[in-house]
Coordinates of N, CA and C in Angstrom, one line a residue:
Chain S
E1441 N 17.3 18.2 6.9 CA 18.2 19.0 7.7 C 17.5 19.6 8.9
T1442 N 18.0 19.4 10.1 CA 17.4 19.9 11.3 C 18.0 21.2 11.7
G1443 N 19.2 21.6 11.2 CA 19.9 22.7 11.7 C 20.7 22.5 12.9
V1444 N 20.7 21.3 13.4 CA 21.6 20.9 14.5 C 22.9 20.3 14.0
T1445 N 24.0 21.0 14.3 CA 25.3 20.5 13.8 C 26.2 20.0 14.9
Q1446 N 26.9 19.0 14.6 CA 27.8 18.4 15.6 C 29.2 18.2 15.1
S1447 N 30.1 18.3 15.9 CA 31.5 18.1 15.5 C 32.3 17.5 16.7
P1448 N 33.3 16.7 16.4 CA 33.6 16.1 15.0 C 32.6 15.0 14.7
T1449 N 32.6 14.6 13.5 CA 31.7 13.5 13.1 C 32.2 12.1 13.5
H1450 N 33.5 12.0 13.4 CA 34.2 10.7 13.8 C 35.4 11.0 14.6
L1451 N 35.7 10.2 15.6 CA 37.0 10.3 16.3 C 37.3 9.1 17.0
I1452 N 38.7 8.8 17.1 CA 39.2 7.7 17.8 C 40.0 8.2 19.0
K1453 N 39.8 7.6 20.2 CA 40.5 8.0 21.4 C 41.0 6.7 22.1
T1454 N 42.0 6.9 22.9 CA 42.6 5.8 23.7 C 42.0 5.8 25.0
R1455 N 41.8 4.6 25.6 CA 41.3 4.5 26.9 C 42.0 5.4 27.9
G1456 N 41.3 6.1 28.8 CA 41.9 6.9 29.7 C 41.9 8.4 29.3
Q1457 N 41.8 8.6 28.0 CA 41.9 10.0 27.5 C 40.6 10.7 27.7
Q1458 N 40.6 12.0 27.4 CA 39.4 12.8 27.5 C 38.9 13.3 26.1
V1459 N 37.6 13.6 26.0 CA 37.1 14.0 24.7 C 36.1 15.1 24.9
T1460 N 36.0 16.0 24.0 CA 35.0 17.1 24.0 C 34.3 17.0 22.7
L1461 N 33.0 16.9 22.7 CA 32.1 16.9 21.6 C 31.3 18.2 21.6
R1462 N 31.0 18.8 20.4 CA 30.4 20.1 20.3 C 29.1 20.0 19.5
C1463 N 28.2 20.9 19.8 CA 26.9 20.9 19.2 C 26.4 22.4 19.1
S1464 N 25.9 22.7 17.9 CA 25.2 24.0 17.6 C 23.8 23.7 17.4
S1465 N 23.0 24.3 18.3 CA 21.5 24.0 18.2 C 20.9 24.7 17.0
Q1466 N 19.7 24.3 16.7 CA 18.9 25.0 15.7 C 18.7 26.4 16.1
S1467 N 18.7 27.3 15.1 CA 18.5 28.7 15.4 C 17.3 29.0 16.3
G1468 N 17.4 29.7 17.4 CA 16.3 30.0 18.3 C 16.0 29.0 19.3
H1469 N 16.6 27.8 19.2 CA 16.4 26.8 20.3 C 17.3 27.0 21.5
N1470 N 16.7 27.0 22.7 CA 17.4 27.3 23.9 C 17.6 26.1 24.8
T1471 N 17.2 24.9 24.3 CA 17.3 23.7 25.0 C 18.1 22.7 24.2
V1472 N 19.1 22.1 24.9 CA 20.0 21.1 24.2 C 20.0 19.8 25.1
S1473 N 19.8 18.7 24.5 CA 20.0 17.4 25.2 C 21.0 16.6 24.5
W1474 N 21.7 15.7 25.3 CA 22.7 14.8 24.8 C 22.3 13.4 25.0
Y1475 N 22.5 12.6 24.0 CA 22.1 11.1 24.1 C 23.3 10.3 23.7
Q1476 N 23.4 9.1 24.3 CA 24.4 8.1 23.8 C 23.7 7.0 23.2
Q1477 N 24.1 6.6 22.0 CA 23.5 5.5 21.3 C 24.5 4.4 21.0
A1478 N 24.4 3.3 21.7 CA 25.3 2.2 21.4 C 24.7 1.4 20.2
L1479 N 25.6 0.7 19.6 CA 25.2 0.0 18.3 C 24.0 -1.0 18.6
G1480 N 23.0 -0.8 17.8 CA 21.8 -1.7 17.9 C 20.9 -1.3 19.0
Q1481 N 21.1 -0.2 19.6 CA 20.2 0.2 20.7 C 19.6 1.6 20.5
G1482 N 18.6 1.9 21.3 CA 18.0 3.3 21.2 C 18.9 4.3 21.9
P1483 N 18.7 5.5 21.6 CA 19.4 6.6 22.4 C 19.1 6.6 23.9
Q1484 N 20.2 6.8 24.6 CA 20.0 6.9 26.1 C 20.3 8.3 26.5
F1485 N 19.4 8.9 27.3 CA 19.6 10.3 27.8 C 20.8 10.4 28.7
I1486 N 21.6 11.4 28.4 CA 22.8 11.7 29.2 C 22.4 12.9 30.2
F1487 N 22.1 14.1 29.5 CA 21.7 15.2 30.3 C 21.1 16.3 29.3
Q1488 N 20.4 17.3 30.0 CA 19.8 18.3 29.2 C 20.2 19.7 29.8
Y1489 N 20.3 20.7 28.9 CA 20.6 22.0 29.3 C 19.5 22.9 28.8
Y1490 N 19.0 23.8 29.7 CA 18.0 24.7 29.4 C 18.5 26.1 29.8
R1491 N 18.6 27.0 28.9 CA 19.1 28.4 29.1 C 20.3 28.3 30.0
E1492 N 21.3 27.5 29.7 CA 22.6 27.4 30.3 C 22.7 26.7 31.6
E1493 N 21.5 26.2 32.1 CA 21.5 25.4 33.3 C 21.2 23.9 33.0
E1494 N 21.8 23.0 33.8 CA 21.5 21.6 33.6 C 20.1 21.4 34.2
N1495 N 19.3 20.7 33.4 CA 17.9 20.4 33.7 C 17.6 19.0 33.5
G1496 N 18.2 18.1 34.3 CA 18.0 16.7 34.3 C 19.2 16.0 33.8
R1497 N 19.4 14.8 34.4 CA 20.6 14.0 34.1 C 20.1 12.5 34.1
G1498 N 20.7 11.8 33.2 CA 20.4 10.3 33.1 C 21.4 9.6 34.0
N1499 N 21.4 8.3 33.8 CA 22.2 7.4 34.6 C 23.6 7.3 34.1
F1500 N 24.3 8.4 34.1 CA 25.7 8.4 33.6 C 26.6 8.9 34.7
P1501 N 27.8 8.4 34.8 CA 28.7 8.8 35.9 C 29.2 10.3 35.7
P1502 N 29.7 10.8 36.8 CA 30.1 12.3 36.8 C 31.2 12.6 35.7
R1503 N 31.9 11.6 35.2 CA 32.9 11.9 34.2 C 32.3 12.3 32.9
F1504 N 31.0 12.2 32.8 CA 30.3 12.8 31.7 C 29.8 14.2 32.2
S1505 N 30.3 15.2 31.6 CA 29.9 16.6 32.0 C 29.6 17.4 30.7
G1506 N 28.9 18.5 31.0 CA 28.5 19.3 29.8 C 28.5 20.8 30.2
L1507 N 28.3 21.6 29.1 CA 28.1 23.0 29.2 C 27.2 23.5 28.2
Q1508 N 26.5 24.6 28.5 CA 25.7 25.3 27.4 C 26.2 26.7 27.5
F1509 N 26.4 27.3 26.3 CA 26.9 28.6 26.2 C 25.8 29.7 26.0
P1510 N 26.1 30.9 26.1 CA 25.0 32.0 25.9 C 24.4 31.9 24.6
N1511 N 25.1 31.4 23.6 CA 24.4 31.3 22.2 C 23.7 30.0 22.1
Y1512 N 23.6 29.2 23.2 CA 22.9 28.0 23.3 C 23.6 26.8 22.7
S1513 N 24.8 27.0 22.1 CA 25.5 25.8 21.7 C 26.0 25.1 23.0
S1514 N 26.5 23.9 22.8 CA 26.8 23.0 23.9 C 28.0 22.1 23.7
E1515 N 28.6 21.7 24.8 CA 29.7 20.7 24.7 C 29.3 19.6 25.7
L1516 N 29.8 18.4 25.2 CA 29.8 17.2 26.1 C 31.2 16.8 26.3
N1517 N 31.6 16.7 27.5 CA 33.0 16.2 27.9 C 32.9 14.9 28.6
V1518 N 33.8 14.0 28.2 CA 33.9 12.7 28.8 C 35.4 12.5 29.2
N1519 N 35.6 12.3 30.5 CA 36.9 12.1 31.1 C 37.2 10.6 31.2
A1520 N 38.4 10.2 31.4 CA 38.8 8.9 31.7 C 38.0 7.9 30.8
L1521 N 38.2 8.0 29.5 CA 37.4 7.2 28.6 C 37.6 5.7 28.8
E1522 N 36.5 5.0 28.7 CA 36.5 3.5 28.8 C 36.0 2.9 27.5
L1523 N 36.4 1.7 27.3 CA 36.0 1.0 26.0 C 34.5 1.1 25.7
D1524 N 33.7 1.0 26.8 CA 32.2 1.0 26.7 C 31.7 2.3 26.3
D1525 N 32.5 3.3 26.3 CA 32.0 4.7 25.9 C 32.0 4.8 24.4
S1526 N 32.4 3.8 23.7 CA 32.3 3.8 22.2 C 30.9 3.8 21.8
A1527 N 30.5 4.8 21.1 CA 29.0 4.9 20.7 C 28.9 6.1 19.8
L1528 N 27.6 6.3 19.4 CA 27.2 7.5 18.7 C 26.7 8.5 19.7
Y1529 N 27.2 9.7 19.7 CA 26.7 10.7 20.7 C 25.9 11.7 19.9
L1530 N 24.7 11.8 20.3 CA 23.7 12.6 19.6 C 23.3 13.8 20.4
C1531 N 23.3 14.9 19.8 CA 22.8 16.2 20.3 C 21.4 16.5 19.8
A1532 N 20.5 17.0 20.6 CA 19.2 17.4 20.1 C 18.8 18.7 20.7
S1533 N 18.2 19.5 19.9 CA 17.7 20.8 20.4 C 16.2 21.0 20.3
S1534 N 15.7 21.9 21.1 CA 14.3 22.2 21.1 C 14.1 23.6 21.5
L1535 N 12.9 24.1 21.2 CA 12.5 25.4 21.7 C 11.8 25.2 23.0
D1536 N 12.4 25.6 24.1 CA 11.9 25.4 25.4 C 11.7 23.9 25.8
L1537 N 11.3 23.7 27.0 CA 11.1 22.3 27.5 C 9.8 21.7 27.0
G1538 N 9.7 20.4 26.9 CA 8.5 19.8 26.6 C 8.1 19.8 25.2
N1539 N 9.0 20.2 24.3 CA 8.6 20.3 22.9 C 9.5 19.3 22.1
T1540 N 9.2 19.2 20.8 CA 9.9 18.3 19.9 C 11.4 18.5 20.0
I1541 N 12.1 17.5 20.0 CA 13.6 17.6 20.0 C 14.1 17.1 18.6
Y1542 N 15.0 17.9 18.0 CA 15.5 17.6 16.7 C 17.0 17.3 16.8
F1543 N 17.3 16.1 16.2 CA 18.7 15.6 16.4 C 19.7 16.1 15.3
G1544 N 20.9 16.1 15.7 CA 22.0 16.3 14.7 C 22.4 14.9 14.2
E1545 N 23.4 14.8 13.4 CA 23.8 13.6 12.8 C 24.7 12.8 13.7
G1546 N 25.2 13.4 14.8 CA 25.9 12.6 15.8 C 27.4 12.7 15.6
S1547 N 28.1 12.3 16.7 CA 29.6 12.1 16.6 C 29.9 10.7 17.0
W1548 N 30.6 10.0 16.1 CA 30.9 8.6 16.4 C 32.2 8.6 17.1
L1549 N 32.2 8.0 18.3 CA 33.4 7.9 19.2 C 33.8 6.5 19.3
T1550 N 35.0 6.2 19.0 CA 35.6 4.9 19.2 C 36.7 5.0 20.2
V1551 N 36.6 4.2 21.2 CA 37.7 4.1 22.3 C 38.4 2.8 22.1
V1552 N 39.7 3.0 22.0 CA 40.6 1.7 21.8 C 41.5 1.6 22.9
Chain R
G312 N 8.8 4.3 34.2 CA 10.2 3.8 34.1 C 10.8 4.1 32.8
E313 N 11.9 3.5 32.5 CA 12.7 3.8 31.4 C 12.5 2.8 30.2
S314 N 11.5 1.9 30.3 CA 11.4 0.9 29.3 C 10.3 1.3 28.3
V315 N 10.8 1.6 27.1 CA 9.8 1.8 26.0 C 10.1 0.7 25.1
G316 N 9.2 -0.3 25.0 CA 9.6 -1.5 24.2 C 8.8 -1.6 22.9
L317 N 9.4 -2.3 22.0 CA 8.7 -2.6 20.7 C 8.5 -4.1 20.6
H318 N 7.3 -4.4 20.1 CA 6.9 -5.8 20.0 C 7.8 -6.6 19.0
L319 N 8.1 -6.0 17.9 CA 8.8 -6.7 16.8 C 10.1 -6.0 16.5
P320 N 11.2 -6.6 16.6 CA 12.4 -6.0 16.3 C 12.6 -5.8 14.8
T321 N 12.1 -6.6 13.9 CA 12.2 -6.5 12.5 C 10.9 -6.7 11.8
L322 N 10.6 -5.9 10.9 CA 9.3 -5.9 10.1 C 9.6 -5.9 8.6
S323 N 9.2 -6.9 7.9 CA 9.4 -6.9 6.4 C 8.0 -6.7 5.7
V324 N 8.0 -5.8 4.8 CA 6.7 -5.5 4.1 C 7.0 -5.4 2.6
Q325 N 6.0 -5.6 1.8 CA 6.1 -5.4 0.4 C 5.9 -4.0 0.0
E326 N 6.7 -3.5 -0.9 CA 6.5 -2.1 -1.4 C 5.0 -1.9 -1.8
G327 N 4.5 -0.8 -1.3 CA 3.1 -0.5 -1.6 C 2.1 -0.9 -0.5
D328 N 2.5 -1.8 0.3 CA 1.7 -2.3 1.4 C 1.7 -1.2 2.5
N329 N 0.8 -1.4 3.5 CA 0.8 -0.5 4.7 C 1.7 -1.2 5.8
S330 N 2.4 -0.4 6.5 CA 3.2 -0.9 7.6 C 2.6 -0.4 8.9
I331 N 2.7 -1.3 9.9 CA 2.3 -0.9 11.3 C 3.4 -1.3 12.3
I332 N 3.9 -0.3 12.9 CA 5.0 -0.5 13.9 C 4.4 -0.2 15.3
N333 N 4.6 -1.1 16.2 CA 4.0 -1.0 17.5 C 5.0 -0.7 18.6
C334 N 4.5 -0.1 19.7 CA 5.4 0.3 20.8 C 4.6 0.3 22.1
A335 N 5.2 -0.3 23.1 CA 4.6 -0.3 24.4 C 5.4 0.6 25.3
Y336 N 4.7 1.4 26.0 CA 5.4 2.3 27.0 C 5.0 1.9 28.4
S337 N 5.8 2.3 29.3 CA 5.6 1.8 30.7 C 5.1 2.8 31.7
N338 N 5.3 4.1 31.4 CA 5.0 5.1 32.3 C 3.6 5.7 32.0
S339 N 2.6 5.5 32.8 CA 1.3 6.0 32.5 C 1.3 7.6 32.6
A340 N 2.3 8.2 33.2 CA 2.3 9.6 33.4 C 3.0 10.3 32.1
S341 N 3.5 9.5 31.2 CA 4.0 10.1 30.0 C 3.0 10.8 29.2
D342 N 3.3 12.0 28.7 CA 2.3 12.8 28.1 C 2.7 13.3 26.7
Y343 N 3.8 12.9 26.2 CA 4.2 13.3 24.9 C 5.0 12.2 24.3
F344 N 4.7 11.9 23.0 CA 5.3 10.8 22.3 C 5.7 11.2 20.9
I345 N 6.9 10.7 20.5 CA 7.4 11.0 19.2 C 7.9 9.8 18.5
W346 N 7.6 9.7 17.2 CA 8.2 8.6 16.4 C 9.4 9.2 15.6
Y347 N 10.5 8.5 15.6 CA 11.7 8.9 14.8 C 12.0 7.8 13.9
K348 N 12.6 8.2 12.8 CA 13.2 7.3 11.8 C 14.7 7.5 11.7
Q349 N 15.4 6.4 11.8 CA 16.9 6.5 11.7 C 17.5 5.7 10.6
E350 N 18.1 6.3 9.7 CA 18.7 5.6 8.6 C 20.2 5.3 9.0
S351 N 20.8 4.4 8.4 CA 22.1 3.9 8.8 C 23.1 5.1 8.7
G352 N 23.8 5.3 9.8 CA 24.8 6.3 9.9 C 24.3 7.7 10.1
K353 N 23.0 7.9 10.3 CA 22.5 9.2 10.5 C 21.8 9.3 11.9
G354 N 21.5 10.6 12.2 CA 20.8 10.8 13.4 C 19.3 10.6 13.3
P355 N 18.6 10.4 14.3 CA 17.1 10.2 14.3 C 16.4 11.4 13.6
Q356 N 15.4 11.1 12.8 CA 14.7 12.1 12.1 C 13.3 12.1 12.6
F357 N 12.8 13.2 13.0 CA 11.4 13.4 13.4 C 10.4 13.0 12.4
I358 N 9.4 12.1 12.7 CA 8.4 11.8 11.8 C 7.0 12.4 12.2
I359 N 6.6 12.1 13.4 CA 5.3 12.6 13.9 C 5.2 12.5 15.4
D360 N 4.5 13.4 16.0 CA 4.3 13.3 17.4 C 2.8 13.3 17.8
I361 N 2.6 13.1 19.1 CA 1.3 13.1 19.6 C 1.3 13.3 21.1
R362 N 0.4 14.1 21.6 CA 0.3 14.4 23.1 C -0.8 13.5 23.6
S363 N -0.7 13.4 25.0 CA -1.6 12.4 25.6 C -3.1 12.8 25.6
N364 N -3.4 14.1 25.2 CA -4.8 14.5 25.1 C -5.4 14.1 23.7
M365 N -4.6 13.4 22.9 CA -5.1 13.0 21.6 C -5.0 11.5 21.5
D366 N -5.9 10.9 20.6 CA -5.8 9.4 20.4 C -5.2 9.1 19.0
K367 N -5.2 10.1 18.1 CA -4.8 9.9 16.7 C -4.3 11.2 16.1
R368 N -3.3 11.0 15.3 CA -2.8 12.2 14.6 C -2.2 11.7 13.3
Q369 N -2.5 12.5 12.2 CA -2.1 12.1 10.9 C -1.2 13.1 10.3
G370 N -0.2 12.5 9.5 CA 0.7 13.3 8.8 C 0.6 12.9 7.3
Q371 N 1.7 13.2 6.6 CA 1.7 12.8 5.2 C 2.1 11.3 5.2
R372 N 1.2 10.4 4.8 CA 1.4 9.0 4.7 C 1.6 8.3 6.1
V373 N 1.6 9.0 7.1 CA 1.8 8.4 8.5 C 0.7 8.8 9.4
T374 N 0.4 7.8 10.3 CA -0.6 8.1 11.3 C -0.1 7.5 12.6
V375 N -0.2 8.2 13.7 CA 0.1 7.7 15.0 C -1.1 7.5 15.8
L376 N -1.2 6.4 16.5 CA -2.4 6.1 17.3 C -1.9 5.9 18.8
L377 N -2.6 6.4 19.7 CA -2.2 6.3 21.1 C -3.3 5.7 21.9
N378 N -3.1 4.6 22.6 CA -4.1 4.0 23.4 C -3.5 4.0 24.9
K379 N -4.0 5.0 25.6 CA -3.5 5.2 26.9 C -4.0 4.1 27.9
T380 N -5.1 3.5 27.6 CA -5.6 2.4 28.5 C -4.6 1.3 28.6
V381 N -4.0 0.9 27.5 CA -3.1 -0.2 27.5 C -1.6 0.3 27.3
K382 N -1.4 1.5 27.3 CA -0.1 2.1 27.1 C 0.6 1.6 25.9
H383 N -0.1 1.9 24.8 CA 0.4 1.4 23.5 C 0.3 2.5 22.4
L384 N 1.4 2.5 21.6 CA 1.6 3.5 20.6 C 1.8 2.8 19.3
S385 N 1.3 3.2 18.2 CA 1.6 2.6 16.9 C 1.8 3.7 15.8
L386 N 2.6 3.3 14.9 CA 2.9 4.1 13.7 C 2.5 3.4 12.5
Q387 N 1.6 4.0 11.7 CA 1.1 3.4 10.5 C 1.7 4.2 9.3
I388 N 2.3 3.4 8.4 CA 2.8 4.1 7.2 C 2.1 3.5 6.0
A389 N 1.4 4.4 5.3 CA 0.6 4.0 4.1 C 1.5 3.9 2.9
A390 N 1.2 2.9 2.0 CA 1.9 2.7 0.8 C 3.4 2.8 1.0
T391 N 3.9 1.9 1.7 CA 5.3 1.9 2.1 C 6.2 1.8 0.9
Q392 N 7.3 2.7 0.9 CA 8.2 2.8 -0.2 C 9.6 2.3 0.3
P393 N 10.4 2.0 -0.7 CA 11.8 1.6 -0.3 C 12.5 2.6 0.5
G394 N 12.3 3.9 0.3 CA 12.9 4.9 1.1 C 12.4 4.9 2.6
D395 N 11.4 4.1 2.9 CA 11.0 4.0 4.3 C 11.8 3.0 5.1
S396 N 12.6 2.3 4.4 CA 13.5 1.3 5.1 C 14.4 2.0 6.0
A397 N 14.3 1.6 7.3 CA 15.1 2.3 8.4 C 14.8 1.6 9.7
V398 N 15.4 2.1 10.7 CA 15.0 1.7 12.1 C 14.1 2.8 12.7
Y399 N 13.0 2.4 13.2 CA 12.0 3.3 13.8 C 12.0 3.2 15.3
F400 N 12.0 4.4 16.0 CA 12.0 4.4 17.4 C 10.8 5.2 17.9
C401 N 10.2 4.7 18.9 CA 9.2 5.6 19.6 C 9.9 6.1 20.9
A402 N 9.5 7.3 21.3 CA 10.1 7.9 22.4 C 9.0 8.5 23.3
E403 N 9.1 8.4 24.6 CA 8.1 9.0 25.5 C 8.7 10.0 26.4
Q404 N 7.9 11.0 26.8 CA 8.4 12.0 27.7 C 7.4 12.3 28.8
Y405 N 7.9 12.5 30.0 CA 7.0 13.1 31.0 C 7.8 14.1 31.8
N406 N 7.0 15.0 32.4 CA 7.6 16.1 33.2 C 8.5 17.0 32.4
F407 N 8.2 17.2 31.1 CA 9.0 18.1 30.3 C 10.5 17.9 30.3
N408 N 10.8 16.6 30.5 CA 12.3 16.3 30.7 C 12.8 15.4 29.6
K409 N 13.5 14.4 30.0 CA 14.1 13.5 29.0 C 13.1 12.7 28.3
F410 N 13.6 12.3 27.1 CA 12.8 11.3 26.3 C 13.4 9.9 26.6
Y411 N 12.5 8.9 26.7 CA 13.0 7.5 26.8 C 12.7 6.8 25.5
F412 N 13.7 6.2 25.0 CA 13.6 5.5 23.7 C 13.6 4.0 23.9
G413 N 12.9 3.3 23.0 CA 13.0 1.9 22.9 C 14.2 1.5 22.1
S414 N 14.3 0.2 21.8 CA 15.5 -0.3 21.1 C 15.3 -0.3 19.6
G415 N 14.1 0.0 19.2 CA 13.8 0.2 17.7 C 13.3 -1.0 17.0
T416 N 12.6 -0.7 15.9 CA 12.1 -1.7 15.0 C 12.7 -1.4 13.6
K417 N 13.3 -2.5 13.0 CA 13.9 -2.3 11.7 C 12.8 -2.6 10.7
L418 N 12.6 -1.7 9.8 CA 11.6 -1.9 8.7 C 12.3 -2.2 7.4
N419 N 12.1 -3.3 6.8 CA 12.6 -3.7 5.5 C 11.5 -3.7 4.5
V420 N 11.7 -2.9 3.5 CA 10.7 -2.8 2.4 C 11.2 -3.6 1.2
K421 N 10.5 -4.6 0.8 CA 10.8 -5.4 -0.3 C 10.2 -4.9 -1.6
P422 N 11.0 -4.8 -2.6 CA 10.5 -4.3 -3.9 C 9.6 -5.3 -4.6

């Protein structure tokens, strides 16, 4: 158990809809990163938040957006869902930048 | 760059044998590396890490070796057990930012 919790664990959405995924970081961790993992592939970096500010973004379109709250929990929002957005979305937290990141169990998103 | 590659997509070993999983990374500026284990349906689990100022680091039954000259990372698992069966990822980081992951190596442990 890493102490990183994500919700929901599974969800199904229709193409064009919007989705919000949530993450509670490990106690004391002020940095949260989001990754997308397609089936059979390694996690791909979406973006990172450090003390409520975005600190780096991967090669994902603007319809992927996020937030980090004062308690360091975080949300990932995806608008205008596409079929290719179907994946496991992973949240990872760490204490400050440049340290080990610990993953939650992920949210499985299926877009139909 | 963003390519962290693995030489072997699938590795089969006999229970009790030692396993070696290899990883090539592309960015010579990467300064922090982590090995993760991912079981089916679960998130990646931290195994061991190493920073670029080290060549070797040992944990319980696991050892990570870093060869910066050829940009190569390996994970050695001693006395491999059935519970070690999973997909293993190496990840590299530079500039205190994102981690780049390879596509993973599946380890099958035969009883």
